[in-house]
mmCIF file of C-alpha atoms and ligand atoms in Angstrom:
data_model
loop_
_atom_site.group_PDB
_atom_site.id
_atom_site.type_symbol
_atom_site.label_atom_id
_atom_site.label_comp_id
_atom_site.label_asym_id
_atom_site.label_seq_id
_atom_site.Cartn_x
_atom_site.Cartn_y
_atom_site.Cartn_z
ATOM 1 C CA MET H 217 -0.016 -0.057 -0.022
ATOM 2 C CA VAL H 218 1.306 3.460 -0.857
ATOM 3 C CA VAL H 219 0.453 6.829 0.542
ATOM 4 C CA VAL H 220 0.600 9.882 -1.633
ATOM 5 C CA LYS H 221 -0.188 13.575 -1.129
ATOM 6 C CA THR H 222 -0.252 15.004 -4.712
ATOM 7 C CA ILE H 223 -2.888 14.794 -7.387
ATOM 8 C CA LYS H 224 -0.053 14.026 -9.872
ATOM 9 C CA GLU H 225 0.986 10.897 -7.997
ATOM 10 C CA VAL H 226 -2.612 9.561 -7.878
ATOM 11 C CA ARG H 227 -3.040 10.214 -11.572
ATOM 12 C CA GLU H 228 0.243 8.404 -12.505
ATOM 13 C CA THR H 229 -0.474 5.418 -10.397
ATOM 14 C CA VAL H 230 -4.136 5.020 -11.683
ATOM 15 C CA LYS H 231 -2.998 5.529 -15.280
ATOM 16 C CA GLN H 232 -0.474 2.742 -14.951
ATOM 17 C CA TRP H 233 -3.241 0.391 -13.445
ATOM 18 C CA ARG H 234 -5.483 1.352 -16.417
ATOM 19 C CA ARG H 235 -2.720 0.382 -18.911
ATOM 20 C CA GLU H 236 -2.622 -2.914 -17.243
ATOM 21 C CA GLY H 237 -6.441 -3.315 -17.670
ATOM 22 C CA LEU H 238 -7.248 -3.202 -13.994
ATOM 23 C CA THR H 239 -10.509 -1.853 -12.499
ATOM 24 C CA VAL H 240 -10.471 0.798 -9.736
ATOM 25 C CA GLY H 241 -12.667 1.149 -6.595
ATOM 26 C CA PHE H 242 -12.800 4.373 -4.616
ATOM 27 C CA VAL H 243 -13.677 5.155 -0.986
ATOM 28 C CA PRO H 244 -13.740 8.848 -0.041
ATOM 29 C CA THR H 245 -13.302 9.520 3.610
ATOM 30 C CA MET H 246 -12.410 12.195 6.227
ATOM 31 C CA GLY H 247 -10.118 9.846 8.016
ATOM 32 C CA TYR H 248 -9.948 8.673 11.658
ATOM 33 C CA LEU H 249 -10.999 5.342 10.203
ATOM 34 C CA HIS H 250 -13.154 2.749 11.930
ATOM 35 C CA GLU H 251 -14.910 -0.483 10.965
ATOM 36 C CA GLY H 252 -17.569 1.491 9.056
ATOM 37 C CA HIS H 253 -14.944 2.843 6.698
ATOM 38 C CA GLN H 254 -13.259 -0.575 6.544
ATOM 39 C CA SER H 255 -16.549 -2.219 5.480
ATOM 40 C CA LEU H 256 -16.529 0.245 2.411
ATOM 41 C CA ILE H 257 -12.828 -0.625 1.642
ATOM 42 C CA ARG H 258 -13.521 -4.346 1.804
ATOM 43 C CA ALA H 259 -16.659 -3.868 -0.396
ATOM 44 C CA ALA H 260 -14.422 -1.960 -2.900
ATOM 45 C CA GLY H 261 -12.144 -5.113 -2.951
ATOM 46 C CA GLU H 262 -14.461 -6.435 -5.718
ATOM 47 C CA ASN H 263 -12.267 -4.159 -7.977
ATOM 48 C CA ASP H 264 -8.646 -5.020 -8.943
ATOM 49 C CA ARG H 265 -7.385 -1.858 -7.020
ATOM 50 C CA VAL H 266 -8.724 0.159 -4.126
ATOM 51 C CA VAL H 267 -7.996 3.909 -3.592
ATOM 52 C CA VAL H 268 -9.036 5.540 -0.251
ATOM 53 C CA SER H 269 -8.951 9.376 0.105
ATOM 54 C CA ILE H 270 -8.376 10.983 3.545
ATOM 55 C CA PHE H 271 -9.297 14.606 3.455
ATOM 56 C CA VAL H 272 -11.074 16.749 6.001
ATOM 57 C CA ASN H 273 -12.818 18.979 3.607
ATOM 58 C CA PRO H 274 -13.091 22.598 4.994
ATOM 59 C CA MET H 275 -15.739 23.467 2.387
ATOM 60 C CA GLN H 276 -18.350 21.143 3.850
ATOM 61 C CA PHE H 277 -18.080 22.583 7.474
ATOM 62 C CA GLY H 278 -20.042 25.536 8.666
ATOM 63 C CA PRO H 279 -18.340 28.377 10.542
ATOM 64 C CA THR H 280 -19.440 27.104 13.986
ATOM 65 C CA GLU H 281 -18.785 23.457 13.282
ATOM 66 C CA ASP H 282 -15.994 21.112 14.339
ATOM 67 C CA LEU H 283 -13.426 21.484 11.500
ATOM 68 C CA ALA H 284 -10.674 22.474 13.844
ATOM 69 C CA THR H 285 -11.202 19.639 16.348
ATOM 70 C CA TYR H 286 -12.128 16.889 13.903
ATOM 71 C CA PRO H 287 -9.951 13.876 14.816
ATOM 72 C CA ARG H 288 -6.957 13.357 12.507
ATOM 73 C CA ASP H 289 -4.369 10.449 12.710
ATOM 74 C CA LEU H 290 -2.688 9.328 9.506
ATOM 75 C CA GLU H 291 -0.708 6.562 11.111
ATOM 76 C CA HIS H 292 -3.902 5.025 12.655
ATOM 77 C CA ASP H 293 -5.622 5.356 9.246
ATOM 78 C CA LYS H 294 -2.693 3.705 7.341
ATOM 79 C CA GLU H 295 -3.098 0.680 9.568
ATOM 80 C CA LYS H 296 -6.879 0.496 9.124
ATOM 81 C CA CYS H 297 -6.607 0.903 5.295
ATOM 82 C CA SER H 298 -3.865 -1.827 5.065
ATOM 83 C CA GLU H 299 -5.942 -4.144 7.290
ATOM 84 C CA ALA H 300 -8.919 -3.725 4.955
ATOM 85 C CA GLY H 301 -6.941 -4.204 1.722
ATOM 86 C CA ALA H 302 -6.505 -0.658 0.343
ATOM 87 C CA ASP H 303 -3.766 -0.246 -2.425
ATOM 88 C CA LEU H 304 -3.429 3.582 -2.275
ATOM 89 C CA ILE H 305 -4.184 6.321 0.195
ATOM 90 C CA PHE H 306 -4.556 9.822 -1.150
ATOM 91 C CA ALA H 307 -4.099 12.258 1.794
ATOM 92 C CA PRO H 308 -3.800 15.712 0.318
ATOM 93 C CA GLU H 309 -3.098 18.999 2.094
ATOM 94 C CA VAL H 310 -5.897 21.627 1.814
ATOM 95 C CA SER H 311 -3.684 23.724 -0.560
ATOM 96 C CA GLU H 312 -3.392 20.661 -2.952
ATOM 97 C CA MET H 313 -7.156 20.532 -3.251
ATOM 98 C CA TYR H 314 -8.035 24.227 -3.311
ATOM 99 C CA GLU H 315 -5.751 26.730 -5.054
ATOM 100 C CA ASP H 316 -5.866 30.332 -3.774
ATOM 101 C CA ASN H 317 -8.131 31.495 -6.526
ATOM 102 C CA PHE H 318 -10.564 28.519 -6.362
ATOM 103 C CA GLN H 319 -13.925 29.621 -7.820
ATOM 104 C CA SER H 320 -15.950 26.590 -8.990
ATOM 105 C CA TYR H 321 -18.606 24.717 -7.112
ATOM 106 C CA VAL H 322 -21.016 21.737 -7.663
ATOM 107 C CA ASP H 323 -24.497 22.404 -6.108
ATOM 108 C CA MET H 324 -27.826 20.680 -5.916
ATOM 109 C CA ASN H 325 -31.475 21.617 -5.437
ATOM 110 C CA LEU H 326 -34.296 19.608 -3.885
ATOM 111 C CA LEU H 327 -32.479 16.585 -2.384
ATOM 112 C CA THR H 328 -30.239 18.896 -0.264
ATOM 113 C CA GLU H 329 -33.175 21.058 1.069
ATOM 114 C CA GLU H 330 -34.252 18.914 4.007
ATOM 115 C CA LEU H 331 -32.524 16.975 6.818
ATOM 116 C CA CYS H 332 -28.657 17.829 7.202
ATOM 117 C CA GLY H 333 -29.041 20.295 4.217
ATOM 118 C CA LEU H 334 -31.515 22.385 6.246
ATOM 119 C CA THR H 335 -29.544 22.569 9.475
ATOM 120 C CA ARG H 336 -26.091 22.600 7.805
ATOM 121 C CA PRO H 337 -26.385 25.258 4.949
ATOM 122 C CA CYS H 338 -23.549 24.836 2.286
ATOM 123 C CA HIS H 339 -22.695 21.395 3.636
ATOM 124 C CA PHE H 340 -23.772 19.529 0.428
ATOM 125 C CA ARG H 341 -22.284 22.136 -1.800
ATOM 126 C CA GLY H 342 -18.950 21.334 -0.142
ATOM 127 C CA VAL H 343 -19.561 17.613 -0.406
ATOM 128 C CA CYS H 344 -20.654 17.627 -4.076
ATOM 129 C CA THR H 345 -17.659 19.826 -4.977
ATOM 130 C CA VAL H 346 -15.061 17.806 -3.263
ATOM 131 C CA VAL H 347 -16.435 14.501 -4.437
ATOM 132 C CA SER H 348 -16.542 15.729 -7.913
ATOM 133 C CA LYS H 349 -12.962 16.805 -7.667
ATOM 134 C CA LEU H 350 -11.940 13.501 -6.151
ATOM 135 C CA PHE H 351 -13.775 11.565 -8.876
ATOM 136 C CA ASN H 352 -11.906 13.671 -11.558
ATOM 137 C CA ILE H 353 -8.603 12.914 -9.805
ATOM 138 C CA VAL H 354 -9.081 9.169 -9.173
ATOM 139 C CA LYS H 355 -11.430 8.298 -12.101
ATOM 140 C CA PRO H 356 -12.706 5.177 -10.464
ATOM 141 C CA ASP H 357 -15.063 2.583 -12.037
ATOM 142 C CA ARG H 358 -17.066 2.344 -8.677
ATOM 143 C CA ALA H 359 -17.247 4.510 -5.567
ATOM 144 C CA TYR H 360 -18.564 3.344 -2.244
ATOM 145 C CA PHE H 361 -20.568 5.336 0.385
ATOM 146 C CA GLY H 362 -22.153 4.365 3.710
ATOM 147 C CA LYS H 363 -25.964 4.336 4.204
ATOM 148 C CA LYS H 364 -25.110 5.892 7.582
ATOM 149 C CA ASP H 365 -25.002 9.278 5.645
ATOM 150 C CA ALA H 366 -28.136 8.469 3.765
ATOM 151 C CA GLN H 367 -28.868 11.888 2.330
ATOM 152 C CA GLN H 368 -25.253 12.111 1.170
ATOM 153 C CA LEU H 369 -25.626 8.790 -0.655
ATOM 154 C CA ALA H 370 -28.777 10.005 -2.387
ATOM 155 C CA VAL H 371 -27.153 13.232 -3.332
ATOM 156 C CA ILE H 372 -24.016 11.586 -4.810
ATOM 157 C CA LYS H 373 -26.089 9.119 -6.750
ATOM 158 C CA ARG H 374 -28.183 12.053 -8.163
ATOM 159 C CA MET H 375 -25.076 14.072 -8.897
ATOM 160 C CA ALA H 376 -23.417 11.189 -10.786
ATOM 161 C CA ALA H 377 -26.453 10.601 -12.859
ATOM 162 C CA ASP H 378 -27.188 14.322 -13.587
ATOM 163 C CA LEU H 379 -23.582 15.073 -14.579
ATOM 164 C CA ASN H 380 -23.009 11.950 -16.571
ATOM 165 C CA MET H 381 -20.248 10.759 -14.439
ATOM 166 C CA ASP H 382 -19.339 7.243 -15.597
ATOM 167 C CA ILE H 383 -19.034 5.881 -12.076
ATOM 168 C CA GLU H 384 -21.211 3.274 -10.343
ATOM 169 C CA ILE H 385 -22.215 4.604 -6.897
ATOM 170 C CA ILE H 386 -22.603 1.736 -4.385
ATOM 171 C CA GLY H 387 -24.290 2.164 -0.941
ATOM 172 C CA CYS H 388 -23.032 0.006 1.955
ATOM 173 C CA PRO H 389 -24.928 -0.979 5.211
ATOM 174 C CA ILE H 390 -24.431 0.948 8.498
ATOM 175 C CA ILE H 391 -21.875 -0.702 10.750
ATOM 176 C CA ARG H 392 -22.751 -0.438 14.513
ATOM 177 C CA GLU H 393 -21.098 -0.981 17.895
ATOM 178 C CA ASP H 394 -22.362 -4.101 19.727
ATOM 179 C CA ASP H 395 -24.800 -1.990 21.685
ATOM 180 C CA GLY H 396 -26.282 -0.492 18.598
ATOM 181 C CA LEU H 397 -24.538 2.940 18.270
ATOM 182 C CA ALA H 398 -23.659 3.635 14.592
ATOM 183 C CA LYS H 399 -19.839 3.774 14.358
ATOM 184 C CA SER H 400 -18.631 7.407 13.685
ATOM 185 C CA SER H 401 -15.318 9.276 13.926
ATOM 186 C CA ARG H 402 -17.301 11.804 16.058
ATOM 187 C CA ASN H 403 -18.012 9.137 18.688
ATOM 188 C CA THR H 404 -14.538 9.951 20.042
ATOM 189 C CA TYR H 405 -15.912 13.279 21.286
ATOM 190 C CA LEU H 406 -18.320 11.493 23.739
ATOM 191 C CA ASN H 407 -17.452 11.187 27.488
ATOM 192 C CA ALA H 408 -18.626 8.071 29.344
ATOM 193 C CA ASP H 409 -22.068 9.528 30.240
ATOM 194 C CA GLU H 410 -22.545 10.939 26.735
ATOM 195 C CA ARG H 411 -21.586 7.541 25.168
ATOM 196 C CA LYS H 412 -24.411 5.963 27.247
ATOM 197 C CA ALA H 413 -26.788 8.701 26.254
ATOM 198 C CA ALA H 414 -25.918 8.302 22.566
ATOM 199 C CA LEU H 415 -27.763 4.911 22.525
ATOM 200 C CA VAL H 416 -31.056 6.773 22.260
ATOM 201 C CA LEU H 417 -30.357 7.398 18.467
ATOM 202 C CA SER H 418 -30.255 3.700 17.610
ATOM 203 C CA GLN H 419 -33.163 3.029 20.060
ATOM 204 C CA ALA H 420 -35.160 5.572 18.160
ATOM 205 C CA VAL H 421 -34.336 4.095 14.884
ATOM 206 C CA ARG H 422 -35.240 0.587 16.092
ATOM 207 C CA LYS H 423 -38.551 1.963 17.386
ATOM 208 C CA ALA H 424 -39.206 3.344 13.824
ATOM 209 C CA GLU H 425 -38.362 -0.012 12.313
ATOM 210 C CA GLU H 426 -40.625 -1.886 14.695
ATOM 211 C CA LEU H 427 -43.596 0.447 14.033
ATOM 212 C CA ILE H 428 -43.130 0.381 10.238
ATOM 213 C CA THR H 429 -42.736 -3.439 10.209
ATOM 214 C CA SER H 430 -45.877 -3.805 12.265
ATOM 215 C CA GLY H 431 -47.810 -1.779 9.623
ATOM 216 C CA VAL H 432 -47.821 1.819 11.005
ATOM 217 C CA ARG H 433 -47.596 4.249 7.903
ATOM 218 C CA ASN H 434 -48.383 7.590 9.519
ATOM 219 C CA SER H 435 -45.168 9.622 9.784
ATOM 220 C CA ALA H 436 -46.323 11.860 12.627
ATOM 221 C CA GLU H 437 -47.033 8.787 14.796
ATOM 222 C CA ILE H 438 -43.598 7.274 14.093
ATOM 223 C CA ILE H 439 -41.869 10.635 14.785
ATOM 224 C CA SER H 440 -43.749 11.211 18.025
ATOM 225 C CA ALA H 441 -42.712 7.670 19.323
ATOM 226 C CA MET H 442 -39.085 8.423 18.323
ATOM 227 C CA SER H 443 -39.200 12.003 19.892
ATOM 228 C CA ALA H 444 -40.466 10.531 23.265
ATOM 229 C CA LEU H 445 -37.361 8.289 23.475
ATOM 230 C CA ILE H 446 -34.980 11.150 22.723
ATOM 231 C CA ASP H 447 -36.829 13.618 24.997
ATOM 232 C CA ALA H 448 -36.450 11.173 27.867
ATOM 233 C CA GLU H 449 -32.662 11.479 27.738
ATOM 234 C CA PRO H 450 -31.471 14.596 29.508
ATOM 235 C CA LEU H 451 -28.166 14.817 27.585
ATOM 236 C CA ALA H 452 -29.901 14.603 24.113
ATOM 237 C CA LYS H 453 -31.302 17.474 22.125
ATOM 238 C CA THR H 454 -33.079 16.778 18.866
ATOM 239 C CA ASP H 455 -31.836 18.593 15.738
ATOM 240 C CA TYR H 456 -34.350 16.834 13.490
ATOM 241 C CA ILE H 457 -36.359 13.659 13.174
ATOM 242 C CA LYS H 458 -37.974 13.326 9.805
ATOM 243 C CA ILE H 459 -39.413 10.824 7.345
ATOM 244 C CA VAL H 460 -38.678 11.599 3.740
ATOM 245 C CA SER H 461 -39.206 10.060 0.273
ATOM 246 C CA LEU H 462 -36.246 8.009 -0.958
ATOM 247 C CA ASP H 463 -36.364 9.819 -4.355
ATOM 248 C CA THR H 464 -36.759 13.393 -3.345
ATOM 249 C CA MET H 465 -35.636 13.589 0.302
ATOM 250 C CA GLN H 466 -38.786 15.661 0.918
ATOM 251 C CA GLN H 467 -41.007 14.952 3.970
ATOM 252 C CA ILE H 468 -43.951 12.612 3.460
ATOM 253 C CA PRO H 469 -47.030 12.552 5.752
ATOM 254 C CA GLU H 470 -47.614 8.821 5.065
ATOM 255 C CA ILE H 471 -45.198 6.052 4.068
ATOM 256 C CA ASP H 472 -46.235 4.474 0.908
ATOM 257 C CA ASN H 473 -43.483 2.518 -0.925
ATOM 258 C CA GLY H 474 -40.185 3.104 0.703
ATOM 259 C CA ALA H 475 -38.994 5.918 3.008
ATOM 260 C CA LEU H 476 -35.986 7.131 4.895
ATOM 261 C CA VAL H 477 -36.451 7.836 8.658
ATOM 262 C CA ALA H 478 -33.563 10.017 9.634
ATOM 263 C CA LEU H 479 -32.517 11.830 12.699
ATOM 264 C CA ALA H 480 -29.750 14.159 13.964
ATOM 265 C CA VAL H 481 -29.400 14.594 17.710
ATOM 266 C CA TYR H 482 -26.924 16.560 19.793
ATOM 267 C CA ILE H 483 -25.411 14.555 22.656
ATOM 268 C CA GLY H 484 -23.926 17.336 24.660
ATOM 269 C CA LYS H 485 -22.034 19.272 22.028
ATOM 270 C CA THR H 486 -21.615 16.374 19.645
ATOM 271 C CA ARG H 487 -24.039 16.058 16.734
ATOM 272 C CA LEU H 488 -24.697 12.518 15.796
ATOM 273 C CA ILE H 489 -26.957 11.035 12.979
ATOM 274 C CA ASP H 490 -28.559 7.733 12.368
ATOM 275 C CA ASN H 491 -31.313 6.394 10.116
ATOM 276 C CA TYR H 492 -33.566 3.527 8.970
ATOM 277 C CA PHE H 493 -34.046 2.877 5.237
ATOM 278 C CA TYR H 494 -37.470 1.269 4.639
ATOM 279 C CA GLU H 495 -37.144 -0.234 1.150
ATOM 280 C CA GLY H 496 -40.895 -0.852 0.823
ATOM 281 C CA LYS H 497 -42.663 -3.928 -0.343
HETATM 282 P P1 AMP W 565 -16.628 10.158 6.806
HETATM 283 O O1 AMP W 565 -15.186 9.863 6.985
HETATM 284 O O2 AMP W 565 -17.420 10.326 7.995
HETATM 285 O O3 AMP W 565 -16.849 11.318 5.831
HETATM 286 O O4 AMP W 565 -17.246 8.925 6.105
HETATM 287 C C1 AMP W 565 -16.711 8.387 4.924
HETATM 288 C C2 AMP W 565 -17.603 7.280 4.373
HETATM 289 O O5 AMP W 565 -17.766 6.283 5.388
HETATM 290 C C3 AMP W 565 -19.087 7.771 4.036
HETATM 291 O O6 AMP W 565 -19.568 7.249 2.928
HETATM 292 C C4 AMP W 565 -19.784 7.402 5.328
HETATM 293 O O7 AMP W 565 -21.240 7.151 5.013
HETATM 294 C C5 AMP W 565 -19.111 5.979 5.631
HETATM 295 N N1 AMP W 565 -19.391 5.613 7.006
HETATM 296 C C6 AMP W 565 -19.098 6.331 8.111
HETATM 297 N N2 AMP W 565 -19.481 5.635 9.188
HETATM 298 C C7 AMP W 565 -20.072 4.463 8.735
HETATM 299 C C8 AMP W 565 -20.776 3.434 9.397
HETATM 300 N N3 AMP W 565 -20.943 3.341 10.632
HETATM 301 N N4 AMP W 565 -21.223 2.374 8.609
HETATM 302 C C9 AMP W 565 -21.017 2.452 7.249
HETATM 303 N N5 AMP W 565 -20.462 3.347 6.623
HETATM 304 C C10 AMP W 565 -20.006 4.443 7.304
#
């Protein structure tokens, strides 16, 4: 496994692989890797070669968010990548990705209006822009994204289709801790009490799954049962709990054929997300 910091080195390596007729899978990340990221790297192993990018993208953070404190540890990440079978890590500096006179952005309507797009303005503009750039640098056959960031997955699929990117976008299941908490680099912010309190997210998701599986279709009823669980935890403060259409990411009053139940909750100062994909019948 090699670690490179420049766009030129990625391009030269990938070009050589292409000359050899090899396929390339790509996993974009912000680093501080855990088993969730490793599951994507392993899934990307269906290609001949796997590229992982590690880049904490300033453009997708709001001015009051955790860009400065976001955990970074390249040595730890190298081990996790190598364990999971990556061939190349691309870990650029901010200056390598954004020249001083950078002016171009990729943006999206509709799908970015609700959920994290509503409470994190400009977040998806940053995500779409950096992922487009990374796609242009790596030029993979397939790219792998976690269902943990369900809206992001929908946005990237839409972007790839709208902009005729010749890349297959593959969604991978949420990897959880044994007690149900979805794995996240941000879990490292939690102290012992907050770590316990954070279980309300997965409990609320399970509650939604139970209700939907038992035939409940009214969104307000499901959201109210989830809210009751979150509100009972003193360290938790709801950012949003919403049920949206899988196609438009807009809220739906009744679940018809498939829906995304998504929530974002502050545990102390840490904002965590979780969701349940109902694929419909
Ligand atoms: P991040 O480093 O948080 O930007 O995440 C990079 C990729 O890993 C995204 O596609 C995430 O959806 C995915 N990911 C993060 N946590 C998990 C998890 N617990 N299970 C599955 N995928 C995940």
